[in-house]
Amino acid sequence: MLLSLLAGCGAAARTSGADDVVSPEPSASPAESIQGRWWTWASSETESTNPVADDTGEFCDRNQPEDVWFLAGTFGGTVRRTCALPAGRPLVFPLVNLVGDQADCEDFMATAKGGAVLDGRPVTPERMEEDDVAVTGVAGNPLTGVEGTETYYACGLWARLDPLRPGRHTLTIHGSSGGFRVGANYTLIVGTGLRA
């Protein structure tokens, strides 16, 4: 099964602005990588409420963990979303990503490209490739199509950012691999308290 999407995370990357820098990876056990956590998050909803299938951002808050805020890409094409999120959460999103087997990832990463721009400043992407990523999905999810936990090889170009200042921000994400292209133009509204 070959699945590719936009959205992510990885090692330390920085934006060109001092206020919006990438944070360390949110805590996770070795068996629970940030890629595995993102894929589990993205697989935790059926298509009708799935953040990846969402055209407007109305489902961006579904099943968010307490220590990080995940953003989603698309199944192909570009969308414009508005997303309200609480203050104090680092952001993690892929530019373009995939789960499959090792050969799928090798082919995918050979042509993977992408970038992100936060409030007019570029974000440096990072490559992530690893095996044995556990992904837990619900029945009818449009990513893995599998209910329960499965193990995949995960890869992609990812970015993560320190918590953003309260207020309105713009984030543009784009990625591609071969003929597959994704994009998301986000308006992010960060709350002034612990909750948006």
PDB file of C-alpha atoms in Angstrom:
ATOM      1  CA  MET A   1       0.000   0.000   0.000  1.00  0.00           C
ATOM      2  CA  LEU A   2       1.463   3.344  -1.028  1.00  0.00           C
ATOM      3  CA  LEU A   3       0.137   6.416   0.772  1.00  0.00           C
ATOM      4  CA  SER A   4       1.403   9.949   0.343  1.00  0.00           C
ATOM      5  CA  LEU A   5       0.277  13.219   1.881  1.00  0.00           C
ATOM      6  CA  LEU A   6       1.333  16.688   2.829  1.00  0.00           C
ATOM      7  CA  ALA A   7       1.772  17.687   6.452  1.00  0.00           C
ATOM      8  CA  GLY A   8       5.176  16.658   9.445  1.00  0.00           C
ATOM      9  CA  CYS A   9       8.481  16.811  11.515  1.00  0.00           C
ATOM     10  CA  GLY A  10      12.128  15.800  12.099  1.00  0.00           C
ATOM     11  CA  ALA A  11      15.505  17.052  13.347  1.00  0.00           C
ATOM     12  CA  ALA A  12      16.258  20.694  14.169  1.00  0.00           C
ATOM     13  CA  ALA A  13      15.417  23.108  11.355  1.00  0.00           C
ATOM     14  CA  ARG A  14      15.132  26.871  11.713  1.00  0.00           C
ATOM     15  CA  THR A  15      13.246  29.703  10.115  1.00  0.00           C
ATOM     16  CA  SER A  16      15.089  32.861   9.229  1.00  0.00           C
ATOM     17  CA  GLY A  17      13.261  34.795  11.972  1.00  0.00           C
ATOM     18  CA  ALA A  18      14.417  34.629  15.588  1.00  0.00           C
ATOM     19  CA  ASP A  19      10.885  34.441  17.004  1.00  0.00           C
ATOM     20  CA  ASP A  20       9.686  31.388  15.063  1.00  0.00           C
ATOM     21  CA  VAL A  21      12.274  28.631  15.352  1.00  0.00           C
ATOM     22  CA  VAL A  22      11.939  24.902  15.268  1.00  0.00           C
ATOM     23  CA  SER A  23      11.625  23.212  18.629  1.00  0.00           C
ATOM     24  CA  PRO A  24      13.055  19.914  19.752  1.00  0.00           C
ATOM     25  CA  GLU A  25      10.958  16.882  18.906  1.00  0.00           C
ATOM     26  CA  PRO A  26       8.069  16.520  21.354  1.00  0.00           C
ATOM     27  CA  SER A  27       8.705  13.672  23.758  1.00  0.00           C
ATOM     28  CA  ALA A  28       7.960  10.248  22.377  1.00  0.00           C
ATOM     29  CA  SER A  29       9.255   6.782  23.116  1.00  0.00           C
ATOM     30  CA  PRO A  30      11.509   5.225  20.446  1.00  0.00           C
ATOM     31  CA  ALA A  31       8.578   3.080  19.262  1.00  0.00           C
ATOM     32  CA  GLU A  32       6.408   6.192  19.028  1.00  0.00           C
ATOM     33  CA  SER A  33       8.241   8.479  16.597  1.00  0.00           C
ATOM     34  CA  ILE A  34       6.861  11.861  15.600  1.00  0.00           C
ATOM     35  CA  GLN A  35       6.124  10.441  12.138  1.00  0.00           C
ATOM     36  CA  GLY A  36       4.201   7.550  13.685  1.00  0.00           C
ATOM     37  CA  ARG A  37       2.342   9.956  15.958  1.00  0.00           C
ATOM     38  CA  TRP A  38       1.379  12.195  13.006  1.00  0.00           C
ATOM     39  CA  TRP A  39       0.169   9.230  10.911  1.00  0.00           C
ATOM     40  CA  THR A  40      -1.854   7.933  13.875  1.00  0.00           C
ATOM     41  CA  TRP A  41      -3.375  11.404  14.339  1.00  0.00           C
ATOM     42  CA  ALA A  42      -4.195  11.653  10.628  1.00  0.00           C
ATOM     43  CA  SER A  43      -5.673   8.126  10.630  1.00  0.00           C
ATOM     44  CA  SER A  44      -7.874   8.752  13.681  1.00  0.00           C
ATOM     45  CA  GLU A  45     -10.859  10.136  11.723  1.00  0.00           C
ATOM     46  CA  THR A  46     -13.034   8.868   8.892  1.00  0.00           C
ATOM     47  CA  GLU A  47     -13.017  10.778   5.611  1.00  0.00           C
ATOM     48  CA  SER A  48     -15.968  13.021   6.524  1.00  0.00           C
ATOM     49  CA  THR A  49     -14.059  14.619   9.450  1.00  0.00           C
ATOM     50  CA  ASN A  50     -10.455  13.884   8.477  1.00  0.00           C
ATOM     51  CA  PRO A  51      -8.065  16.874   8.636  1.00  0.00           C
ATOM     52  CA  VAL A  52      -6.273  15.721   5.473  1.00  0.00           C
ATOM     53  CA  ALA A  53      -9.518  15.605   3.467  1.00  0.00           C
ATOM     54  CA  ASP A  54     -10.677  18.940   4.964  1.00  0.00           C
ATOM     55  CA  ASP A  55     -10.911  21.841   2.471  1.00  0.00           C
ATOM     56  CA  THR A  56     -11.477  24.658   5.018  1.00  0.00           C
ATOM     57  CA  GLY A  57      -9.666  23.811   8.262  1.00  0.00           C
ATOM     58  CA  GLU A  58     -12.840  23.139  10.244  1.00  0.00           C
ATOM     59  CA  PHE A  59     -11.452  19.776  11.390  1.00  0.00           C
ATOM     60  CA  CYS A  60      -7.884  20.869  12.187  1.00  0.00           C
ATOM     61  CA  ASP A  61      -8.496  20.499  15.935  1.00  0.00           C
ATOM     62  CA  ARG A  62      -9.641  16.859  15.775  1.00  0.00           C
ATOM     63  CA  ASN A  63      -7.767  14.535  18.177  1.00  0.00           C
ATOM     64  CA  GLN A  64      -4.809  16.876  18.679  1.00  0.00           C
ATOM     65  CA  PRO A  65      -2.318  15.632  21.308  1.00  0.00           C
ATOM     66  CA  GLU A  66      -1.555  17.790  24.369  1.00  0.00           C
ATOM     67  CA  ASP A  67       2.142  18.428  23.616  1.00  0.00           C
ATOM     68  CA  VAL A  68       2.145  19.363  19.912  1.00  0.00           C
ATOM     69  CA  TRP A  69      -0.203  20.663  17.193  1.00  0.00           C
ATOM     70  CA  PHE A  70      -0.223  18.714  13.938  1.00  0.00           C
ATOM     71  CA  LEU A  71      -1.140  20.258  10.595  1.00  0.00           C
ATOM     72  CA  ALA A  72      -2.295  18.258   7.591  1.00  0.00           C
ATOM     73  CA  GLY A  73      -1.578  18.404   3.919  1.00  0.00           C
ATOM     74  CA  THR A  74      -3.809  16.992   1.208  1.00  0.00           C
ATOM     75  CA  PHE A  75      -4.329  13.871  -0.867  1.00  0.00           C
ATOM     76  CA  GLY A  76      -3.158  15.937  -3.845  1.00  0.00           C
ATOM     77  CA  GLY A  77      -3.798  19.497  -4.938  1.00  0.00           C
ATOM     78  CA  THR A  78      -3.878  22.710  -2.917  1.00  0.00           C
ATOM     79  CA  VAL A  79      -6.316  23.903  -0.247  1.00  0.00           C
ATOM     80  CA  ARG A  80      -6.822  27.075   1.790  1.00  0.00           C
ATOM     81  CA  ARG A  81      -7.546  26.497   5.502  1.00  0.00           C
ATOM     82  CA  THR A  82      -8.136  28.605   8.605  1.00  0.00           C
ATOM     83  CA  CYS A  83      -7.197  26.933  11.872  1.00  0.00           C
ATOM     84  CA  ALA A  84      -7.542  28.185  15.460  1.00  0.00           C
ATOM     85  CA  LEU A  85      -5.059  26.674  17.889  1.00  0.00           C
ATOM     86  CA  PRO A  86      -4.021  27.188  21.498  1.00  0.00           C
ATOM     87  CA  ALA A  87      -0.965  29.156  22.520  1.00  0.00           C
ATOM     88  CA  GLY A  88       2.065  27.262  23.732  1.00  0.00           C
ATOM     89  CA  ARG A  89       2.020  24.327  21.280  1.00  0.00           C
ATOM     90  CA  PRO A  90       4.868  23.576  18.891  1.00  0.00           C
ATOM     91  CA  LEU A  91       3.686  22.872  15.335  1.00  0.00           C
ATOM     92  CA  VAL A  92       4.644  19.774  13.361  1.00  0.00           C
ATOM     93  CA  PHE A  93       3.750  19.161   9.731  1.00  0.00           C
ATOM     94  CA  PRO A  94       5.009  17.328   6.678  1.00  0.00           C
ATOM     95  CA  LEU A  95       5.682  19.086   3.405  1.00  0.00           C
ATOM     96  CA  VAL A  96       5.229  15.763   1.635  1.00  0.00           C
ATOM     97  CA  ASN A  97       5.264  12.310   3.227  1.00  0.00           C
ATOM     98  CA  LEU A  98       4.530   8.640   2.711  1.00  0.00           C
ATOM     99  CA  VAL A  99       4.120   5.315   4.471  1.00  0.00           C
ATOM    100  CA  GLY A 100       4.728   2.069   2.643  1.00  0.00           C
ATOM    101  CA  ASP A 101       7.746  -0.220   2.520  1.00  0.00           C
ATOM    102  CA  GLN A 102      11.428   0.682   2.313  1.00  0.00           C
ATOM    103  CA  ALA A 103      11.545   0.478  -1.494  1.00  0.00           C
ATOM    104  CA  ASP A 104       8.516   2.803  -1.751  1.00  0.00           C
ATOM    105  CA  CYS A 105      10.273   5.337   0.456  1.00  0.00           C
ATOM    106  CA  GLU A 106      13.544   5.129  -1.438  1.00  0.00           C
ATOM    107  CA  ASP A 107      11.729   5.903  -4.702  1.00  0.00           C
ATOM    108  CA  PHE A 108       9.597   8.599  -3.080  1.00  0.00           C
ATOM    109  CA  MET A 109      12.514  10.406  -1.404  1.00  0.00           C
ATOM    110  CA  ALA A 110      14.630  10.359  -4.592  1.00  0.00           C
ATOM    111  CA  THR A 111      12.413  13.128  -6.034  1.00  0.00           C
ATOM    112  CA  ALA A 112      10.857  14.613  -2.869  1.00  0.00           C
ATOM    113  CA  LYS A 113      10.928  18.424  -2.732  1.00  0.00           C
ATOM    114  CA  GLY A 114       9.097  20.932  -0.616  1.00  0.00           C
ATOM    115  CA  GLY A 115       9.101  24.133   1.333  1.00  0.00           C
ATOM    116  CA  ALA A 116       7.186  26.192   3.849  1.00  0.00           C
ATOM    117  CA  VAL A 117       6.948  29.934   4.491  1.00  0.00           C
ATOM    118  CA  LEU A 118       5.751  31.291   7.846  1.00  0.00           C
ATOM    119  CA  ASP A 119       4.804  34.980   7.929  1.00  0.00           C
ATOM    120  CA  GLY A 120       7.011  35.638   4.908  1.00  0.00           C
ATOM    121  CA  ARG A 121      10.052  33.750   6.257  1.00  0.00           C
ATOM    122  CA  PRO A 122      11.166  30.411   4.833  1.00  0.00           C
ATOM    123  CA  VAL A 123      11.274  27.334   7.058  1.00  0.00           C
ATOM    124  CA  THR A 124      14.094  24.867   6.466  1.00  0.00           C
ATOM    125  CA  PRO A 125      12.694  21.388   5.782  1.00  0.00           C
ATOM    126  CA  GLU A 126      14.255  18.214   7.119  1.00  0.00           C
ATOM    127  CA  ARG A 127      14.358  14.726   5.662  1.00  0.00           C
ATOM    128  CA  MET A 128      13.020  11.915   7.816  1.00  0.00           C
ATOM    129  CA  GLU A 129      13.258   8.250   6.943  1.00  0.00           C
ATOM    130  CA  GLU A 130      12.749   5.396   9.384  1.00  0.00           C
ATOM    131  CA  ASP A 131      11.312   1.919   9.566  1.00  0.00           C
ATOM    132  CA  ASP A 132       8.911   0.257  11.981  1.00  0.00           C
ATOM    133  CA  VAL A 133       6.556   3.193  12.435  1.00  0.00           C
ATOM    134  CA  ALA A 134       3.434   2.066  14.298  1.00  0.00           C
ATOM    135  CA  VAL A 135       0.241   3.673  12.960  1.00  0.00           C
ATOM    136  CA  THR A 136      -3.107   3.187  14.684  1.00  0.00           C
ATOM    137  CA  GLY A 137      -6.174   4.010  12.616  1.00  0.00           C
ATOM    138  CA  VAL A 138      -9.960   3.898  12.899  1.00  0.00           C
ATOM    139  CA  ALA A 139     -12.218   1.986  10.546  1.00  0.00           C
ATOM    140  CA  GLY A 140     -12.915   3.994   7.408  1.00  0.00           C
ATOM    141  CA  ASN A 141      -9.906   6.301   7.689  1.00  0.00           C
ATOM    142  CA  PRO A 142      -8.791   7.480   4.232  1.00  0.00           C
ATOM    143  CA  LEU A 143      -5.048   7.169   4.918  1.00  0.00           C
ATOM    144  CA  THR A 144      -4.333   3.556   5.763  1.00  0.00           C
ATOM    145  CA  GLY A 145      -7.844   2.202   5.362  1.00  0.00           C
ATOM    146  CA  VAL A 146      -7.061  -0.131   8.267  1.00  0.00           C
ATOM    147  CA  GLU A 147      -8.600  -0.273  11.742  1.00  0.00           C
ATOM    148  CA  GLY A 148      -6.075  -1.063  14.459  1.00  0.00           C
ATOM    149  CA  THR A 149      -2.296  -0.823  14.531  1.00  0.00           C
ATOM    150  CA  GLU A 150      -0.054  -1.627  11.573  1.00  0.00           C
ATOM    151  CA  THR A 151       3.685  -1.113  11.048  1.00  0.00           C
ATOM    152  CA  TYR A 152       4.976   0.809   8.025  1.00  0.00           C
ATOM    153  CA  TYR A 153       8.152   2.378   6.726  1.00  0.00           C
ATOM    154  CA  ALA A 154       7.758   6.168   6.943  1.00  0.00           C
ATOM    155  CA  CYS A 155       9.542   8.933   5.097  1.00  0.00           C
ATOM    156  CA  GLY A 156       9.086  12.529   4.089  1.00  0.00           C
ATOM    157  CA  LEU A 157      10.137  16.133   4.286  1.00  0.00           C
ATOM    158  CA  TRP A 158       8.982  17.665   7.564  1.00  0.00           C
ATOM    159  CA  ALA A 159       9.057  20.908   9.512  1.00  0.00           C
ATOM    160  CA  ARG A 160       8.354  21.872  13.087  1.00  0.00           C
ATOM    161  CA  LEU A 161       8.115  25.221  14.747  1.00  0.00           C
ATOM    162  CA  ASP A 162       8.296  26.534  18.281  1.00  0.00           C
ATOM    163  CA  PRO A 163       4.978  27.800  19.642  1.00  0.00           C
ATOM    164  CA  LEU A 164       3.837  30.862  17.697  1.00  0.00           C
ATOM    165  CA  ARG A 165       3.036  34.206  19.295  1.00  0.00           C
ATOM    166  CA  PRO A 166      -0.681  34.800  19.907  1.00  0.00           C
ATOM    167  CA  GLY A 167      -2.436  36.359  16.935  1.00  0.00           C
ATOM    168  CA  ARG A 168      -2.820  35.671  13.226  1.00  0.00           C
ATOM    169  CA  HIS A 169      -0.113  33.986  11.135  1.00  0.00           C
ATOM    170  CA  THR A 170       0.146  32.786   7.559  1.00  0.00           C
ATOM    171  CA  LEU A 171       1.784  29.487   6.668  1.00  0.00           C
ATOM    172  CA  THR A 172       2.225  28.217   3.121  1.00  0.00           C
ATOM    173  CA  ILE A 173       3.268  24.592   2.633  1.00  0.00           C
ATOM    174  CA  HIS A 174       4.054  22.829  -0.635  1.00  0.00           C
ATOM    175  CA  GLY A 175       5.622  19.528  -1.526  1.00  0.00           C
ATOM    176  CA  SER A 176       6.033  17.062  -4.350  1.00  0.00           C
ATOM    177  CA  SER A 177       7.488  13.721  -5.318  1.00  0.00           C
ATOM    178  CA  GLY A 178       7.418  12.619  -8.930  1.00  0.00           C
ATOM    179  CA  GLY A 179       4.028  13.672 -10.315  1.00  0.00           C
ATOM    180  CA  PHE A 180       2.392  13.934  -6.862  1.00  0.00           C
ATOM    181  CA  ARG A 181       1.890  17.559  -5.714  1.00  0.00           C
ATOM    182  CA  VAL A 182       0.372  18.960  -2.519  1.00  0.00           C
ATOM    183  CA  GLY A 183      -0.126  22.383  -1.007  1.00  0.00           C
ATOM    184  CA  ALA A 184      -1.862  24.038   1.920  1.00  0.00           C
ATOM    185  CA  ASN A 185      -2.252  27.750   2.589  1.00  0.00           C
ATOM    186  CA  TYR A 186      -3.026  28.183   6.276  1.00  0.00           C
ATOM    187  CA  THR A 187      -4.281  31.140   8.250  1.00  0.00           C
ATOM    188  CA  LEU A 188      -3.349  30.201  11.818  1.00  0.00           C
ATOM    189  CA  ILE A 189      -5.101  31.997  14.671  1.00  0.00           C
ATOM    190  CA  VAL A 190      -3.196  31.428  17.897  1.00  0.00           C
ATOM    191  CA  GLY A 191      -5.133  31.993  21.121  1.00  0.00           C
ATOM    192  CA  THR A 192      -3.918  34.280  23.889  1.00  0.00           C
ATOM    193  CA  GLY A 193      -4.343  31.662  26.643  1.00  0.00           C
ATOM    194  CA  LEU A 194      -3.661  27.973  27.019  1.00  0.00           C
ATOM    195  CA  ARG A 195      -6.677  27.135  24.875  1.00  0.00           C
ATOM    196  CA  ALA A 196      -7.860  28.760  21.642  1.00  0.00           C
TER     197      ALA A 196
END
